[in-house]
mmCIF file of C-alpha atoms in Angstrom:
data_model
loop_
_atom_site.group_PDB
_atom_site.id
_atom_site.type_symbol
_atom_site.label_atom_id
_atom_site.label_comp_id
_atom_site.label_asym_id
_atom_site.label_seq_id
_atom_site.Cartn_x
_atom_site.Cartn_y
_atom_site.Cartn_z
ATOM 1 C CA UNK A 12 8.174 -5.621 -24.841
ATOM 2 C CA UNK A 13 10.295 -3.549 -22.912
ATOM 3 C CA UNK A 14 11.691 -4.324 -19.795
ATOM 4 C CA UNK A 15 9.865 -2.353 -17.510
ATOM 5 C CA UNK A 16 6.573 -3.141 -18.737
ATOM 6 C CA UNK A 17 7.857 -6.968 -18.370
ATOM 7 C CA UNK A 18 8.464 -6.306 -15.159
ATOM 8 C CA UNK A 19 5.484 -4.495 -13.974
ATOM 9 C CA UNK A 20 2.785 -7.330 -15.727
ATOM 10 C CA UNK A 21 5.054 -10.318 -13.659
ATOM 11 C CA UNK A 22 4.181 -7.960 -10.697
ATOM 12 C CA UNK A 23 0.347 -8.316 -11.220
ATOM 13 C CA UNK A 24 0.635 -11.978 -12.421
ATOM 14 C CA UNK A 25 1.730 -13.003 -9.310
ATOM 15 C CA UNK A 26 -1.380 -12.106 -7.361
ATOM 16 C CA UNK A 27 -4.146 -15.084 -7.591
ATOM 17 C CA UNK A 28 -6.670 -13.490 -9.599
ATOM 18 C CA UNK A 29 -9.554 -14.574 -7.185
ATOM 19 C CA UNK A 30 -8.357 -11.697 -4.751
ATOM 20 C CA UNK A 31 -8.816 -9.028 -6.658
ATOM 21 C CA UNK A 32 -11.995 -10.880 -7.465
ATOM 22 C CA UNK A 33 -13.144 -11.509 -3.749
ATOM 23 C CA UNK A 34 -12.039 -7.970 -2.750
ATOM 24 C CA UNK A 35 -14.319 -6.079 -5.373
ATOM 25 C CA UNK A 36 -17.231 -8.392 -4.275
ATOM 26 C CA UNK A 37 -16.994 -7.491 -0.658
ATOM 27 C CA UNK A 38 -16.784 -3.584 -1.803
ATOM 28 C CA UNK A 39 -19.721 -3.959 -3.751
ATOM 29 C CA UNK A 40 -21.950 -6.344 -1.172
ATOM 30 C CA UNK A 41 -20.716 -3.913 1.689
ATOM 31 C CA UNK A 42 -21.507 -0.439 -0.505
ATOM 32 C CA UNK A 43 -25.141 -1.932 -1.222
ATOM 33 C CA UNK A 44 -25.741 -2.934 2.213
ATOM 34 C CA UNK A 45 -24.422 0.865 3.836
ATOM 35 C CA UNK A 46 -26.528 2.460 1.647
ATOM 36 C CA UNK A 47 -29.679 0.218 2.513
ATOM 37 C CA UNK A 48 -28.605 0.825 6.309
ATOM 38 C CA UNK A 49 -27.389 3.820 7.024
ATOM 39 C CA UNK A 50 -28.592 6.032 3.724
ATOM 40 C CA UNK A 51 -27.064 9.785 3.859
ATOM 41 C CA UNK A 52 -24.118 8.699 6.501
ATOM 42 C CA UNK A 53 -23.291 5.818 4.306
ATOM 43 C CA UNK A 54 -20.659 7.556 2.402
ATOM 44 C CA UNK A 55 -18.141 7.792 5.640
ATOM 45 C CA UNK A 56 -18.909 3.719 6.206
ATOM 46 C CA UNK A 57 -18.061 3.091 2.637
ATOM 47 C CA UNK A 58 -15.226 5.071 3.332
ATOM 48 C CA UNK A 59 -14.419 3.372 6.065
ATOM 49 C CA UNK A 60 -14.468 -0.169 4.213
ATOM 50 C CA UNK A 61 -12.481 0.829 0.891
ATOM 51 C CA UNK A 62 -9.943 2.016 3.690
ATOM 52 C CA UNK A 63 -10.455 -1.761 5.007
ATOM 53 C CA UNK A 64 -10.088 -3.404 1.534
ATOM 54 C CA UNK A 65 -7.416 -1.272 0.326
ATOM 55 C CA UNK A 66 -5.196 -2.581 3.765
ATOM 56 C CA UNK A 67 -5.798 -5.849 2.491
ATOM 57 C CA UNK A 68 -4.821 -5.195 -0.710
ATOM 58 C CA UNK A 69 -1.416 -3.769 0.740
ATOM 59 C CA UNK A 70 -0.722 -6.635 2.619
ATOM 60 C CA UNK A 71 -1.474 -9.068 0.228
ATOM 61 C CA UNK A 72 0.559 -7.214 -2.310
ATOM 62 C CA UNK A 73 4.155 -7.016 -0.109
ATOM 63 C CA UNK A 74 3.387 -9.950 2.256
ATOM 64 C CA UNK A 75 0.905 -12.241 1.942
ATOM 65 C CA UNK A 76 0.681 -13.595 -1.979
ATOM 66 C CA UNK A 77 4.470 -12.610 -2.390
ATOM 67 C CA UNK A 78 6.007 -15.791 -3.385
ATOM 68 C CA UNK A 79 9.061 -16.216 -0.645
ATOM 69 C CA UNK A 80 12.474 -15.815 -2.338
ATOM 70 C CA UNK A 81 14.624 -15.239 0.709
ATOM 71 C CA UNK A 82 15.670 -12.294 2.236
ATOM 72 C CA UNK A 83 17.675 -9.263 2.663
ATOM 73 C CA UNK A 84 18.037 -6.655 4.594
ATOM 74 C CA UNK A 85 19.124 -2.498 3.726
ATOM 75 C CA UNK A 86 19.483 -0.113 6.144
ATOM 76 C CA UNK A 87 20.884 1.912 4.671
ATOM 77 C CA UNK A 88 18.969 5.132 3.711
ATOM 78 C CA UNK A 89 18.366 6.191 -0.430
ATOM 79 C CA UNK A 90 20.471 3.026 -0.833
ATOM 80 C CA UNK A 91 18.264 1.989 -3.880
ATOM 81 C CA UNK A 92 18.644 5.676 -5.687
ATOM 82 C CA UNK A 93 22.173 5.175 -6.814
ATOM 83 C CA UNK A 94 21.400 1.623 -7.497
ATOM 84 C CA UNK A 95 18.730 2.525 -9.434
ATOM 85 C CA UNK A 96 20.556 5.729 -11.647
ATOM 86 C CA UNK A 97 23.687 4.473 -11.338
ATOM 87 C CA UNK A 98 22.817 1.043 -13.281
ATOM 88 C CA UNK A 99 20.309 2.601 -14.860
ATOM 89 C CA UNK A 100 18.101 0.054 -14.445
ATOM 90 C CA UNK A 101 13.765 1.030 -14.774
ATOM 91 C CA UNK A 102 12.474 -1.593 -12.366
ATOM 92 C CA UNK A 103 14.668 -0.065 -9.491
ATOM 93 C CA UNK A 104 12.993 3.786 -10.882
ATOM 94 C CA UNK A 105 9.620 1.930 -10.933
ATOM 95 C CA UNK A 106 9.959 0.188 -7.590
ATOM 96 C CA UNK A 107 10.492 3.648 -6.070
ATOM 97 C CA UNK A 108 7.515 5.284 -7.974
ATOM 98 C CA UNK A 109 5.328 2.933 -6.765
ATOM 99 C CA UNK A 110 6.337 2.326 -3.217
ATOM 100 C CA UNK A 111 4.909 6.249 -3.021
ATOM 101 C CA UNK A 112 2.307 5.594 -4.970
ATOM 102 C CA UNK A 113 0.874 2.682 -3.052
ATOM 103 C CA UNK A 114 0.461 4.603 -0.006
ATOM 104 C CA UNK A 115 -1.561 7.766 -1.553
ATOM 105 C CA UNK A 116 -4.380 6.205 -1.223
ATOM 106 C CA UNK A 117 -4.289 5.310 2.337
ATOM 107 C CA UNK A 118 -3.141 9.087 3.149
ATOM 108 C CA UNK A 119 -6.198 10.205 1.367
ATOM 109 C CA UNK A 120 -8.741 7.543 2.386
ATOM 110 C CA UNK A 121 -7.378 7.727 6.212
ATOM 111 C CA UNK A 122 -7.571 11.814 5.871
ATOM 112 C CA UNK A 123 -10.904 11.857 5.071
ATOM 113 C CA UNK A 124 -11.874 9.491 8.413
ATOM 114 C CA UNK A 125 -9.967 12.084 10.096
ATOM 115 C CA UNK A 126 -12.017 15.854 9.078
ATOM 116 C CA UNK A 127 -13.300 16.521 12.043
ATOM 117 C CA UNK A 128 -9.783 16.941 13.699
ATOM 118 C CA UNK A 129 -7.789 19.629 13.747
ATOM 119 C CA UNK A 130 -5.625 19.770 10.355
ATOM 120 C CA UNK A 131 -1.777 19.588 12.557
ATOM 121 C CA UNK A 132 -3.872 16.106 14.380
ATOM 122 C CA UNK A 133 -4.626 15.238 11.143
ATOM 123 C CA UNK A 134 -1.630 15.196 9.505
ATOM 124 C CA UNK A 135 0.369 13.754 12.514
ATOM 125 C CA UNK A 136 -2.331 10.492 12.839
ATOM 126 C CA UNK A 137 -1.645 10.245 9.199
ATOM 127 C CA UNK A 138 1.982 10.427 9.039
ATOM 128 C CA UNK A 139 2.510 7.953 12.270
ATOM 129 C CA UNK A 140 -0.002 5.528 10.523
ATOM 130 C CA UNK A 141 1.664 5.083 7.088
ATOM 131 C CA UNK A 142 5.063 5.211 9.079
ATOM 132 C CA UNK A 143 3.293 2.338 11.252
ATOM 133 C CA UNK A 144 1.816 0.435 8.731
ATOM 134 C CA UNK A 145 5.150 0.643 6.466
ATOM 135 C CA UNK A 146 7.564 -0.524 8.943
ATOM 136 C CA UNK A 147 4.773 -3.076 10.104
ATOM 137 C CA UNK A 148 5.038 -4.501 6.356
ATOM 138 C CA UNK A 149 8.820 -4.186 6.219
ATOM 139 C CA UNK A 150 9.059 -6.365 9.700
ATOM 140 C CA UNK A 151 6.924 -9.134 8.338
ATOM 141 C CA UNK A 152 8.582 -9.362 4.956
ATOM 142 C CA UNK A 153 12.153 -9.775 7.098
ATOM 143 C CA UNK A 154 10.153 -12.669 9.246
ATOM 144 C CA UNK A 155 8.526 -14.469 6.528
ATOM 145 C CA UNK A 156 11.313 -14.415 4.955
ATOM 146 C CA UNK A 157 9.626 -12.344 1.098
ATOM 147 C CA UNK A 158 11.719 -10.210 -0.244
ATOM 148 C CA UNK A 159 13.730 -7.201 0.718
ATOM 149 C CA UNK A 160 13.589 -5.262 3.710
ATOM 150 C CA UNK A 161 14.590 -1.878 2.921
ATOM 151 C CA UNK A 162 14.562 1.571 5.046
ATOM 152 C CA UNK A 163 14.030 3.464 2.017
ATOM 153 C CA UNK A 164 10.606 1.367 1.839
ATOM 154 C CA UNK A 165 9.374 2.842 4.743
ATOM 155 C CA UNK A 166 10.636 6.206 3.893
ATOM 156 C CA UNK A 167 8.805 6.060 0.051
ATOM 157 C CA UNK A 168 5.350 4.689 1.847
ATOM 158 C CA UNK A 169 5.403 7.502 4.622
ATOM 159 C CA UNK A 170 6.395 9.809 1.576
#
Protein backbone atom coordinates (compact mmCIF):
# COMPACT_ATOMS: atom_id res chain seq x y z
CA UNK A 1 0.00 0.00 0.00
CA UNK A 2 1.24 3.20 -0.84
CA UNK A 3 2.08 5.77 1.40
CA UNK A 4 -0.52 8.12 1.03
CA UNK A 5 -3.28 5.81 1.21
CA UNK A 6 -1.40 4.56 4.58
CA UNK A 7 -1.62 7.70 5.69
CA UNK A 8 -5.06 8.75 4.94
CA UNK A 9 -6.75 5.15 6.55
CA UNK A 10 -4.45 5.99 10.06
CA UNK A 11 -6.35 9.36 9.68
CA UNK A 12 -9.85 7.69 9.89
CA UNK A 13 -8.63 4.96 12.34
CA UNK A 14 -8.04 7.31 14.80
CA UNK A 15 -11.60 8.50 15.23
CA UNK A 16 -13.65 6.06 17.77
CA UNK A 17 -15.95 4.51 15.49
CA UNK A 18 -19.02 5.16 17.83
CA UNK A 19 -18.92 8.92 16.62
CA UNK A 20 -19.46 8.55 13.38
CA UNK A 21 -22.00 6.09 14.68
CA UNK A 22 -23.76 8.51 17.24
CA UNK A 23 -23.57 11.40 14.71
CA UNK A 24 -25.57 9.55 11.84
CA UNK A 25 -28.16 8.50 14.53
CA UNK A 26 -28.85 11.99 15.67
CA UNK A 27 -29.15 13.05 11.74
CA UNK A 28 -31.49 10.45 11.18
CA UNK A 29 -33.72 10.77 14.68
CA UNK A 30 -33.59 14.67 14.07
CA UNK A 31 -34.54 14.38 10.01
CA UNK A 32 -37.60 12.04 11.08
CA UNK A 33 -38.70 14.20 13.77
CA UNK A 34 -38.49 17.79 11.35
CA UNK A 35 -40.36 16.20 8.95
CA UNK A 36 -43.14 14.92 11.46
CA UNK A 37 -43.02 18.64 12.91
CA UNK A 38 -42.56 21.06 10.69
CA UNK A 39 -43.44 19.12 7.13
CA UNK A 40 -42.71 21.52 3.94
CA UNK A 41 -40.23 23.96 6.11
CA UNK A 42 -38.44 20.95 7.35
CA UNK A 43 -35.84 20.98 4.74
CA UNK A 44 -34.15 24.46 6.12
CA UNK A 45 -34.23 22.68 9.91
CA UNK A 46 -32.56 19.67 8.51
CA UNK A 47 -30.35 22.01 7.06
CA UNK A 48 -29.83 23.64 9.90
CA UNK A 49 -28.82 20.34 11.92
CA UNK A 50 -26.41 18.65 9.22
CA UNK A 51 -24.78 22.25 9.57
CA UNK A 52 -24.84 21.31 13.49
CA UNK A 53 -23.45 17.73 13.02
CA UNK A 54 -21.04 18.54 10.44
CA UNK A 55 -19.38 21.33 13.26
CA UNK A 56 -19.08 18.49 15.38
CA UNK A 57 -17.59 16.46 13.08
CA UNK A 58 -14.90 19.30 12.47
CA UNK A 59 -14.08 19.61 15.86
CA UNK A 60 -13.85 16.22 16.69
CA UNK A 61 -11.72 15.62 13.67
CA UNK A 62 -8.76 18.52 14.49
CA UNK A 63 -9.44 18.80 18.26
CA UNK A 64 -11.33 16.71 20.16
CA UNK A 65 -10.47 12.75 19.24
CA UNK A 66 -6.93 13.95 18.00
CA UNK A 67 -4.65 11.98 20.09
CA UNK A 68 -2.21 14.86 21.74
CA UNK A 69 1.34 14.61 20.33
CA UNK A 70 2.66 18.00 21.35
CA UNK A 71 2.79 21.01 19.61
CA UNK A 72 4.06 23.42 17.17
CA UNK A 73 3.51 26.41 15.97
CA UNK A 74 3.95 28.07 11.94
CA UNK A 75 3.34 31.34 11.18
CA UNK A 76 4.61 31.52 8.61
CA UNK A 77 2.37 31.81 5.47
CA UNK A 78 2.46 28.77 2.42
CA UNK A 79 5.16 27.44 4.77
CA UNK A 80 3.87 23.81 4.15
CA UNK A 81 3.92 24.26 0.05
CA UNK A 82 7.64 24.06 -0.30
CA UNK A 83 7.71 21.52 2.39
CA UNK A 84 5.38 19.64 0.73
CA UNK A 85 6.99 19.92 -3.25
CA UNK A 86 10.17 20.41 -2.18
CA UNK A 87 10.38 16.87 -0.26
CA UNK A 88 8.01 15.65 -2.29
CA UNK A 89 6.29 14.12 0.20
CA UNK A 90 2.01 13.13 -0.58
CA UNK A 91 0.76 13.45 2.98
CA UNK A 92 1.98 17.18 3.10
CA UNK A 93 -0.06 17.49 -0.81
CA UNK A 94 -2.94 15.59 0.90
CA UNK A 95 -2.98 17.57 4.13
CA UNK A 96 -3.44 20.69 1.98
CA UNK A 97 -6.21 19.11 -0.26
CA UNK A 98 -8.12 18.33 2.48
CA UNK A 99 -7.78 21.22 4.82
CA UNK A 100 -9.92 22.94 1.68
CA UNK A 101 -11.89 20.30 1.33
CA UNK A 102 -13.12 20.03 4.88
CA UNK A 103 -14.51 23.37 4.89
CA UNK A 104 -16.73 23.12 1.50
CA UNK A 105 -19.21 21.83 3.13
CA UNK A 106 -19.69 24.34 5.77
CA UNK A 107 -19.47 27.20 2.95
CA UNK A 108 -22.25 25.45 1.21
CA UNK A 109 -24.40 24.26 4.13
CA UNK A 110 -23.92 27.87 5.94
CA UNK A 111 -24.81 29.57 2.31
CA UNK A 112 -27.85 28.01 2.01
CA UNK A 113 -29.03 29.31 5.84
CA UNK A 114 -28.04 32.52 4.44
CA UNK A 115 -30.50 32.99 0.81
CA UNK A 116 -32.48 35.40 1.88
CA UNK A 117 -29.53 37.95 2.22
CA UNK A 118 -28.13 39.88 -0.13
CA UNK A 119 -25.37 37.76 -2.15
CA UNK A 120 -22.11 40.54 -1.03
CA UNK A 121 -23.84 39.73 2.99
CA UNK A 122 -23.73 36.42 2.05
CA UNK A 123 -20.50 35.89 1.07
CA UNK A 124 -18.94 38.19 3.78
CA UNK A 125 -20.98 36.09 6.85
CA UNK A 126 -19.52 33.16 5.10
CA UNK A 127 -16.04 34.13 4.67
CA UNK A 128 -15.74 35.70 8.45
CA UNK A 129 -17.33 32.36 9.71
CA UNK A 130 -14.93 29.78 8.18
CA UNK A 131 -12.11 32.41 8.96
CA UNK A 132 -13.72 32.28 12.63
CA UNK A 133 -14.26 28.85 12.98
CA UNK A 134 -10.62 28.02 11.44
CA UNK A 135 -8.60 30.14 13.61
CA UNK A 136 -11.04 29.05 16.53
CA UNK A 137 -9.74 25.34 15.74
CA UNK A 138 -6.14 26.43 15.21
CA UNK A 139 -6.23 28.27 18.88
CA UNK A 140 -7.47 25.18 20.61
CA UNK A 141 -5.13 22.74 18.93
CA UNK A 142 -2.07 25.29 20.24
CA UNK A 143 -3.90 25.06 23.92
CA UNK A 144 -4.55 21.48 24.09
CA UNK A 145 -1.56 20.98 23.07
CA UNK A 146 -2.76 18.38 19.36
CA UNK A 147 -0.87 18.92 16.74
CA UNK A 148 0.29 21.76 14.60
CA UNK A 149 -0.84 25.15 14.55
CA UNK A 150 -0.35 26.46 11.21
CA UNK A 151 -1.47 29.91 9.42
CA UNK A 152 -1.70 28.22 6.24
CA UNK A 153 -4.55 26.08 8.09
CA UNK A 154 -6.62 28.86 8.45
CA UNK A 155 -5.87 30.19 5.08
CA UNK A 156 -6.79 26.45 3.26
CA UNK A 157 -10.23 26.29 5.55
CA UNK A 158 -11.28 29.99 4.64
CA UNK A 159 -10.13 28.90 1.02
Amino acid sequence: MSDWKAYIISDFNTIPHTVYEVLLSFFCIGTIAIMVFYRKKGARYIVRLLFLEYLFFVYGLTVIFRQGNGCTLHLTPFWNYASAFRNEDARGLYEIVMNVALFVPIGFLLGTQCSRWPQKKQWRVVLLFGMGLSAGIELLQLLFKKGTTELDDVIHNTL
